[in-house]
Amino acid sequence: MEEQFILRVPPSVSERIDRLLSDEASTSDEIPLDLCFSEDGRSGTFVIGNEEFPASLLDLPAVVESYKTYDDCALVKTADIGQMIMVREAGDPAPNTVEYRHGLTPPMKDARKRRFRREPDLNPELVQRVERDLLNILSGRTIENGNEQQQEETVANENTNKKVSSTSSPATPVEKPEEEAPETGANNNNNPAEVEQERSESEDSDDSM
């Protein structure tokens, strides 16, 4: 595949280029042709002879196929052309955008506005709802059942979150009732005679050992 582009020039420049490409150009003085662009790659200068013309690189609204033939019967595709270099007179204004409005043929006049539909303004909520419906269909659920199940899952998740938050919150301390001392110990401590008897028994056991 070759790299090609469309060169559109004013009528005066077109006549001079035709003379250069004709058979008589070999006998005439050679006229230099040059095309240079600036750093942005969109604006440049077209030079023919001693004259300079401003040029702009524009994007066509559609891709144009280029063919060539050697026997006027078989066509061979050589390139896909999507850009055009427009050469204009020095006083003509430069194009505002890099996208050219028109095509190369009369039916493609103002093609970007007449033949290309505008991008629709979509609601983000509608896009999310359609996305959920598609996921439900792919998972084998119907749209209504899928929405109900999603709502149930959402409610269940909210309930679990509430339970987790309630368990994670510090519990209020509960006052425990005072434990009563065992009766035996209390009675032994309150009866001094029994205490003395226990002491004497322990002393007798020590003497016997």
CSV table of N, CA and C in Angstrom, one decimal, residues 67-181:
chain,number,residue,atom,x,y,z
A,67,TYR,N,-7.2,3.8,-6.8
A,67,TYR,CA,-6.9,2.7,-7.6
A,67,TYR,C,-6.1,3.1,-8.8
A,68,LYS,N,-5.4,2.2,-9.4
A,68,LYS,CA,-4.6,2.5,-10.6
A,68,LYS,C,-4.8,1.3,-11.5
A,69,THR,N,-4.6,1.5,-12.8
A,69,THR,CA,-4.7,0.5,-13.8
A,69,THR,C,-3.6,0.6,-14.9
A,70,TYR,N,-3.3,-0.5,-15.4
A,70,TYR,CA,-2.2,-0.5,-16.5
A,70,TYR,C,-2.8,-0.9,-17.8
A,71,ASP,N,-4.0,-1.5,-17.9
A,71,ASP,CA,-4.6,-1.9,-19.2
A,71,ASP,C,-6.0,-1.4,-19.4
A,72,ASP,N,-6.4,-0.5,-18.5
A,72,ASP,CA,-7.8,0.1,-18.6
A,72,ASP,C,-8.9,-0.9,-18.4
A,73,CYS,N,-8.5,-2.0,-17.8
A,73,CYS,CA,-9.5,-3.1,-17.5
A,73,CYS,C,-9.5,-3.5,-16.0
A,74,ALA,N,-8.3,-3.9,-15.6
A,74,ALA,CA,-8.1,-4.3,-14.2
A,74,ALA,C,-7.7,-3.1,-13.3
A,75,LEU,N,-8.4,-3.0,-12.2
A,75,LEU,CA,-8.1,-2.0,-11.2
A,75,LEU,C,-7.3,-2.6,-10.0
A,76,VAL,N,-6.3,-1.9,-9.6
A,76,VAL,CA,-5.5,-2.3,-8.4
A,76,VAL,C,-5.6,-1.2,-7.4
A,77,LYS,N,-6.1,-1.6,-6.2
A,77,LYS,CA,-6.1,-0.7,-5.1
A,77,LYS,C,-4.7,-0.3,-4.6
A,78,THR,N,-4.5,0.9,-4.4
A,78,THR,CA,-3.1,1.4,-4.0
A,78,THR,C,-3.1,2.0,-2.6
A,79,ALA,N,-4.2,2.7,-2.2
A,79,ALA,CA,-4.2,3.3,-0.9
A,79,ALA,C,-5.6,3.7,-0.4
A,80,ASP,N,-5.7,4.0,0.9
A,80,ASP,CA,-6.8,4.6,1.5
A,80,ASP,C,-6.5,6.0,1.9
A,81,ILE,N,-7.2,6.9,1.3
A,81,ILE,CA,-6.9,8.4,1.5
A,81,ILE,C,-7.9,8.9,2.5
A,82,GLY,N,-7.4,9.5,3.6
A,82,GLY,CA,-8.2,10.1,4.6
A,82,GLY,C,-7.9,11.6,4.9
A,83,GLN,N,-6.9,12.2,4.2
A,83,GLN,CA,-6.5,13.5,4.5
A,83,GLN,C,-6.3,14.3,3.2
A,84,MET,N,-6.4,15.6,3.3
A,84,MET,CA,-6.3,16.5,2.1
A,84,MET,C,-5.5,17.7,2.5
A,85,ILE,N,-4.6,18.1,1.6
A,85,ILE,CA,-3.8,19.3,1.7
A,85,ILE,C,-4.5,20.4,0.9
A,86,MET,N,-5.0,21.4,1.5
A,86,MET,CA,-5.7,22.5,0.9
A,86,MET,C,-4.8,23.7,0.8
A,87,VAL,N,-4.4,24.0,-0.5
A,87,VAL,CA,-3.6,25.2,-0.8
A,87,VAL,C,-4.6,26.4,-1.1
A,88,ARG,N,-4.4,27.5,-0.5
A,88,ARG,CA,-5.2,28.7,-0.7
A,88,ARG,C,-4.4,29.9,-1.0
A,89,GLU,N,-5.1,30.9,-1.5
A,89,GLU,CA,-4.4,32.2,-1.8
A,89,GLU,C,-4.0,32.9,-0.5
A,90,ALA,N,-3.1,33.8,-0.6
A,90,ALA,CA,-2.5,34.4,0.5
A,90,ALA,C,-3.5,35.2,1.4
A,91,GLY,N,-4.5,35.8,0.7
A,91,GLY,CA,-5.5,36.5,1.5
A,91,GLY,C,-6.6,35.7,2.0
A,92,ASP,N,-6.8,34.5,1.7
A,92,ASP,CA,-7.9,33.6,2.1
A,92,ASP,C,-7.7,33.2,3.6
A,93,PRO,N,-8.8,33.2,4.4
A,93,PRO,CA,-8.7,32.8,5.8
A,93,PRO,C,-8.4,31.3,6.0
A,94,ALA,N,-7.7,31.0,7.0
A,94,ALA,CA,-7.4,29.6,7.3
A,94,ALA,C,-8.6,28.9,7.9
A,95,PRO,N,-8.7,27.6,7.7
A,95,PRO,CA,-9.9,26.9,8.3
A,95,PRO,C,-9.8,26.9,9.8
A,96,ASN,N,-11.0,26.9,10.4
A,96,ASN,CA,-11.0,26.9,11.9
A,96,ASN,C,-10.7,25.6,12.5
A,97,THR,N,-11.1,24.5,11.9
A,97,THR,CA,-10.9,23.1,12.4
A,97,THR,C,-10.1,22.3,11.5
A,98,VAL,N,-9.6,21.2,12.0
A,98,VAL,CA,-8.8,20.3,11.1
A,98,VAL,C,-9.8,19.2,10.4
A,99,GLU,N,-11.0,19.2,10.8
A,99,GLU,CA,-12.0,18.3,10.1
A,99,GLU,C,-12.7,19.0,9.0
A,100,TYR,N,-12.5,18.6,7.8
A,100,TYR,CA,-13.2,19.2,6.7
A,100,TYR,C,-14.6,18.8,6.6
A,101,ARG,N,-15.5,19.8,6.4
A,101,ARG,CA,-16.9,19.6,6.4
A,101,ARG,C,-17.4,18.8,5.2
A,102,HIS,N,-16.8,19.0,4.0
A,102,HIS,CA,-17.3,18.4,2.8
A,102,HIS,C,-16.5,17.3,2.3
A,103,GLY,N,-17.0,16.4,1.5
A,103,GLY,CA,-16.3,15.4,0.8
A,103,GLY,C,-15.7,15.9,-0.5
A,104,LEU,N,-15.3,14.9,-1.4
A,104,LEU,CA,-14.7,15.3,-2.6
A,104,LEU,C,-15.7,15.4,-3.7
A,105,THR,N,-16.9,14.9,-3.6
A,105,THR,CA,-17.9,14.9,-4.7
A,105,THR,C,-19.1,15.7,-4.2
A,106,PRO,N,-19.9,16.2,-5.2
A,106,PRO,CA,-21.1,17.0,-4.8
A,106,PRO,C,-22.0,16.4,-3.8
A,107,PRO,N,-22.3,15.1,-3.9
A,107,PRO,CA,-23.2,14.4,-3.0
A,107,PRO,C,-22.7,14.5,-1.5
A,108,MET,N,-21.4,14.6,-1.4
A,108,MET,CA,-20.8,14.6,0.0
A,108,MET,C,-20.7,16.1,0.5
A,109,LYS,N,-21.4,17.0,0.0
A,109,LYS,CA,-21.3,18.4,0.5
A,109,LYS,C,-21.9,18.4,1.9
A,110,ASP,N,-21.2,19.1,2.8
A,110,ASP,CA,-21.6,19.2,4.2
A,110,ASP,C,-22.0,17.8,4.8
A,111,ALA,N,-21.1,16.9,4.5
A,111,ALA,CA,-21.4,15.5,4.9
A,111,ALA,C,-21.3,15.3,6.4
A,112,ARG,N,-20.5,16.0,7.1
A,112,ARG,CA,-20.4,15.8,8.5
A,112,ARG,C,-21.7,16.2,9.2
A,113,LYS,N,-22.4,17.1,8.7
A,113,LYS,CA,-23.7,17.6,9.4
A,113,LYS,C,-24.9,16.8,8.9
A,114,ARG,N,-24.9,16.4,7.6
A,114,ARG,CA,-26.1,15.8,7.0
A,114,ARG,C,-26.1,14.3,7.1
A,115,ARG,N,-24.9,13.7,7.1
A,115,ARG,CA,-24.8,12.2,7.0
A,115,ARG,C,-24.3,11.5,8.3
A,116,PHE,N,-23.7,12.3,9.1
A,116,PHE,CA,-23.2,11.7,10.4
A,116,PHE,C,-24.2,12.1,11.5
A,117,ARG,N,-24.7,11.2,12.2
A,117,ARG,CA,-25.6,11.5,13.3
A,117,ARG,C,-24.8,12.0,14.5
A,118,ARG,N,-25.5,12.9,15.3
A,118,ARG,CA,-24.9,13.4,16.5
A,118,ARG,C,-24.8,12.4,17.6
A,119,GLU,N,-23.9,12.5,18.5
A,119,GLU,CA,-23.8,11.6,19.6
A,119,GLU,C,-24.9,11.9,20.6
A,120,PRO,N,-25.7,10.9,21.0
A,120,PRO,CA,-26.9,11.1,21.8
A,120,PRO,C,-26.4,11.5,23.3
A,121,ASP,N,-27.3,12.3,23.9
A,121,ASP,CA,-27.0,12.7,25.3
A,121,ASP,C,-27.7,11.6,26.2
A,122,LEU,N,-26.8,10.8,26.8
A,122,LEU,CA,-27.3,9.7,27.6
A,122,LEU,C,-27.3,10.0,29.1
A,123,ASN,N,-28.3,9.5,29.8
A,123,ASN,CA,-28.4,9.7,31.2
A,123,ASN,C,-27.5,8.6,31.9
A,124,PRO,N,-26.6,9.0,32.8
A,124,PRO,CA,-25.8,8.0,33.4
A,124,PRO,C,-26.6,7.0,34.2
A,125,GLU,N,-27.7,7.4,34.8
A,125,GLU,CA,-28.5,6.4,35.6
A,125,GLU,C,-29.2,5.4,34.6
A,126,LEU,N,-29.6,5.8,33.4
A,126,LEU,CA,-30.1,4.9,32.4
A,126,LEU,C,-29.1,3.9,32.0
A,127,VAL,N,-27.9,4.4,31.8
A,127,VAL,CA,-26.8,3.5,31.3
A,127,VAL,C,-26.5,2.4,32.4
A,128,GLN,N,-26.5,2.8,33.7
A,128,GLN,CA,-26.2,1.9,34.7
A,128,GLN,C,-27.4,0.9,34.8
A,129,ARG,N,-28.6,1.3,34.6
A,129,ARG,CA,-29.8,0.4,34.7
A,129,ARG,C,-29.7,-0.6,33.6
A,130,VAL,N,-29.4,-0.2,32.4
A,130,VAL,CA,-29.3,-1.1,31.2
A,130,VAL,C,-28.2,-2.1,31.4
A,131,GLU,N,-27.1,-1.6,32.0
A,131,GLU,CA,-25.9,-2.5,32.3
A,131,GLU,C,-26.3,-3.6,33.3
A,132,ARG,N,-27.0,-3.2,34.3
A,132,ARG,CA,-27.5,-4.2,35.3
A,132,ARG,C,-28.4,-5.2,34.6
A,133,ASP,N,-29.3,-4.7,33.7
A,133,ASP,CA,-30.2,-5.6,33.1
A,133,ASP,C,-29.5,-6.6,32.2
A,134,LEU,N,-28.5,-6.2,31.5
A,134,LEU,CA,-27.7,-7.0,30.6
A,134,LEU,C,-26.9,-8.1,31.5
A,135,LEU,N,-26.4,-7.7,32.6
A,135,LEU,CA,-25.7,-8.6,33.5
A,135,LEU,C,-26.7,-9.7,34.0
A,136,ASN,N,-27.9,-9.3,34.3
A,136,ASN,CA,-28.9,-10.2,34.8
A,136,ASN,C,-29.3,-11.2,33.7
A,137,ILE,N,-29.4,-10.7,32.4
A,137,ILE,CA,-29.7,-11.6,31.3
A,137,ILE,C,-28.6,-12.6,31.1
A,138,LEU,N,-27.3,-12.1,31.2
A,138,LEU,CA,-26.2,-13.0,31.0
A,138,LEU,C,-26.1,-14.1,32.1
A,139,SER,N,-26.5,-13.7,33.3
A,139,SER,CA,-26.5,-14.7,34.4
A,139,SER,C,-27.6,-15.6,34.4
A,140,GLY,N,-28.6,-15.5,33.5
A,140,GLY,CA,-29.7,-16.4,33.4
A,140,GLY,C,-30.9,-16.0,34.2
A,141,ARG,N,-30.9,-14.8,34.7
A,141,ARG,CA,-32.1,-14.3,35.4
A,141,ARG,C,-32.9,-13.3,34.5
A,142,THR,N,-34.1,-13.2,34.8
A,142,THR,CA,-34.9,-12.2,34.1
A,142,THR,C,-34.7,-10.9,34.7
A,143,ILE,N,-35.1,-9.9,34.0
A,143,ILE,CA,-34.8,-8.5,34.4
A,143,ILE,C,-35.6,-8.2,35.7
A,144,GLU,N,-36.9,-8.6,35.8
A,144,GLU,CA,-37.6,-8.2,37.0
A,144,GLU,C,-37.1,-9.0,38.2
A,145,ASN,N,-36.9,-10.4,38.0
A,145,ASN,CA,-36.4,-11.2,39.1
A,145,ASN,C,-35.0,-10.7,39.5
A,146,GLY,N,-34.2,-10.4,38.5
A,146,GLY,CA,-32.8,-9.9,38.8
A,146,GLY,C,-32.9,-8.6,39.6
A,147,ASN,N,-33.8,-7.7,39.3
A,147,ASN,CA,-33.9,-6.5,40.0
A,147,ASN,C,-34.3,-6.7,41.5
A,148,GLU,N,-35.3,-7.6,41.6
A,148,GLU,CA,-35.8,-8.0,42.9
A,148,GLU,C,-34.7,-8.6,43.8
A,149,GLN,N,-34.0,-9.5,43.1
A,149,GLN,CA,-32.9,-10.2,43.8
A,149,GLN,C,-31.8,-9.2,44.2
A,150,GLN,N,-31.5,-8.3,43.3
A,150,GLN,CA,-30.5,-7.3,43.7
A,150,GLN,C,-31.0,-6.4,44.8
A,151,GLN,N,-32.3,-6.1,44.8
A,151,GLN,CA,-32.8,-5.3,46.0
A,151,GLN,C,-32.7,-6.1,47.3
A,152,GLU,N,-33.1,-7.4,47.2
A,152,GLU,CA,-32.9,-8.2,48.4
A,152,GLU,C,-31.5,-8.3,48.9
A,153,GLU,N,-30.6,-8.5,47.9
A,153,GLU,CA,-29.2,-8.5,48.3
A,153,GLU,C,-28.7,-7.2,48.9
A,154,THR,N,-29.2,-6.1,48.4
A,154,THR,CA,-28.9,-4.8,48.9
A,154,THR,C,-29.4,-4.6,50.3
A,155,VAL,N,-30.7,-5.1,50.6
A,155,VAL,CA,-31.2,-5.0,51.9
A,155,VAL,C,-30.5,-5.9,52.9
A,156,ALA,N,-30.1,-7.1,52.4
A,156,ALA,CA,-29.3,-8.0,53.3
A,156,ALA,C,-28.0,-7.4,53.6
A,157,ASN,N,-27.3,-6.8,52.7
A,157,ASN,CA,-26.0,-6.2,52.9
A,157,ASN,C,-26.2,-5.1,53.9
A,158,GLU,N,-27.2,-4.3,53.8
A,158,GLU,CA,-27.4,-3.2,54.7
A,158,GLU,C,-27.7,-3.7,56.2
A,159,ASN,N,-28.5,-4.8,56.3
A,159,ASN,CA,-28.7,-5.4,57.6
A,159,ASN,C,-27.4,-5.9,58.2
A,160,THR,N,-26.6,-6.6,57.4
A,160,THR,CA,-25.3,-7.1,57.9
A,160,THR,C,-24.4,-6.0,58.4
A,161,ASN,N,-24.4,-4.9,57.6
A,161,ASN,CA,-23.6,-3.7,58.0
A,161,ASN,C,-24.1,-3.2,59.3
A,162,LYS,N,-25.4,-3.1,59.5
A,162,LYS,CA,-26.0,-2.6,60.8
A,162,LYS,C,-25.6,-3.5,61.9
A,163,LYS,N,-25.6,-4.9,61.7
A,163,LYS,CA,-25.2,-5.8,62.8
A,163,LYS,C,-23.8,-5.6,63.1
A,164,VAL,N,-22.9,-5.5,62.1
A,164,VAL,CA,-21.5,-5.3,62.3
A,164,VAL,C,-21.2,-4.1,63.1
A,165,SER,N,-21.9,-3.0,62.7
A,165,SER,CA,-21.7,-1.7,63.4
A,165,SER,C,-22.2,-1.8,64.9
A,166,SER,N,-23.3,-2.5,65.1
A,166,SER,CA,-23.8,-2.7,66.5
A,166,SER,C,-22.9,-3.5,67.4
A,167,THR,N,-22.3,-4.6,66.8
A,167,THR,CA,-21.4,-5.4,67.6
A,167,THR,C,-20.0,-4.7,67.8
A,168,SER,N,-19.6,-3.9,66.9
A,168,SER,CA,-18.3,-3.2,67.0
A,168,SER,C,-18.4,-2.1,68.0
A,169,SER,N,-19.6,-1.5,68.3
A,169,SER,CA,-19.8,-0.4,69.2
A,169,SER,C,-19.5,-0.9,70.6
A,170,PRO,N,-18.9,-0.2,71.5
A,170,PRO,CA,-18.6,-0.6,72.9
A,170,PRO,C,-19.8,-0.9,73.7
A,171,ALA,N,-19.9,-2.0,74.4
A,171,ALA,CA,-21.1,-2.4,75.2
A,171,ALA,C,-21.0,-1.6,76.5
A,172,THR,N,-22.2,-1.3,77.0
A,172,THR,CA,-22.3,-0.6,78.3
A,172,THR,C,-22.1,-1.6,79.4
A,173,PRO,N,-21.3,-1.2,80.4
A,173,PRO,CA,-21.0,-2.1,81.5
A,173,PRO,C,-22.2,-2.4,82.3
A,174,VAL,N,-22.4,-3.7,82.7
A,174,VAL,CA,-23.5,-4.2,83.5
A,174,VAL,C,-23.1,-4.4,84.9
A,175,GLU,N,-23.8,-3.8,85.8
A,175,GLU,CA,-23.4,-3.9,87.2
A,175,GLU,C,-23.8,-5.3,87.7
A,176,LYS,N,-22.8,-6.0,88.3
A,176,LYS,CA,-23.1,-7.3,88.8
A,176,LYS,C,-23.5,-7.2,90.2
A,177,PRO,N,-24.4,-8.1,90.7
A,177,PRO,CA,-24.9,-8.1,92.1
A,177,PRO,C,-23.7,-8.5,93.0
A,178,GLU,N,-23.7,-8.0,94.2
A,178,GLU,CA,-22.7,-8.4,95.1
A,178,GLU,C,-22.9,-9.8,95.6
A,179,GLU,N,-21.8,-10.6,95.5
A,179,GLU,CA,-21.8,-12.0,95.9
A,179,GLU,C,-21.8,-12.1,97.4
A,180,GLU,N,-22.7,-12.9,97.9
A,180,GLU,CA,-22.7,-13.2,99.3
A,180,GLU,C,-21.6,-14.2,99.7
A,181,ALA,N,-21.0,-13.9,100.8
A,181,ALA,CA,-20.0,-14.8,101.3
A,181,ALA,C,-20.6,-16.1,101.8
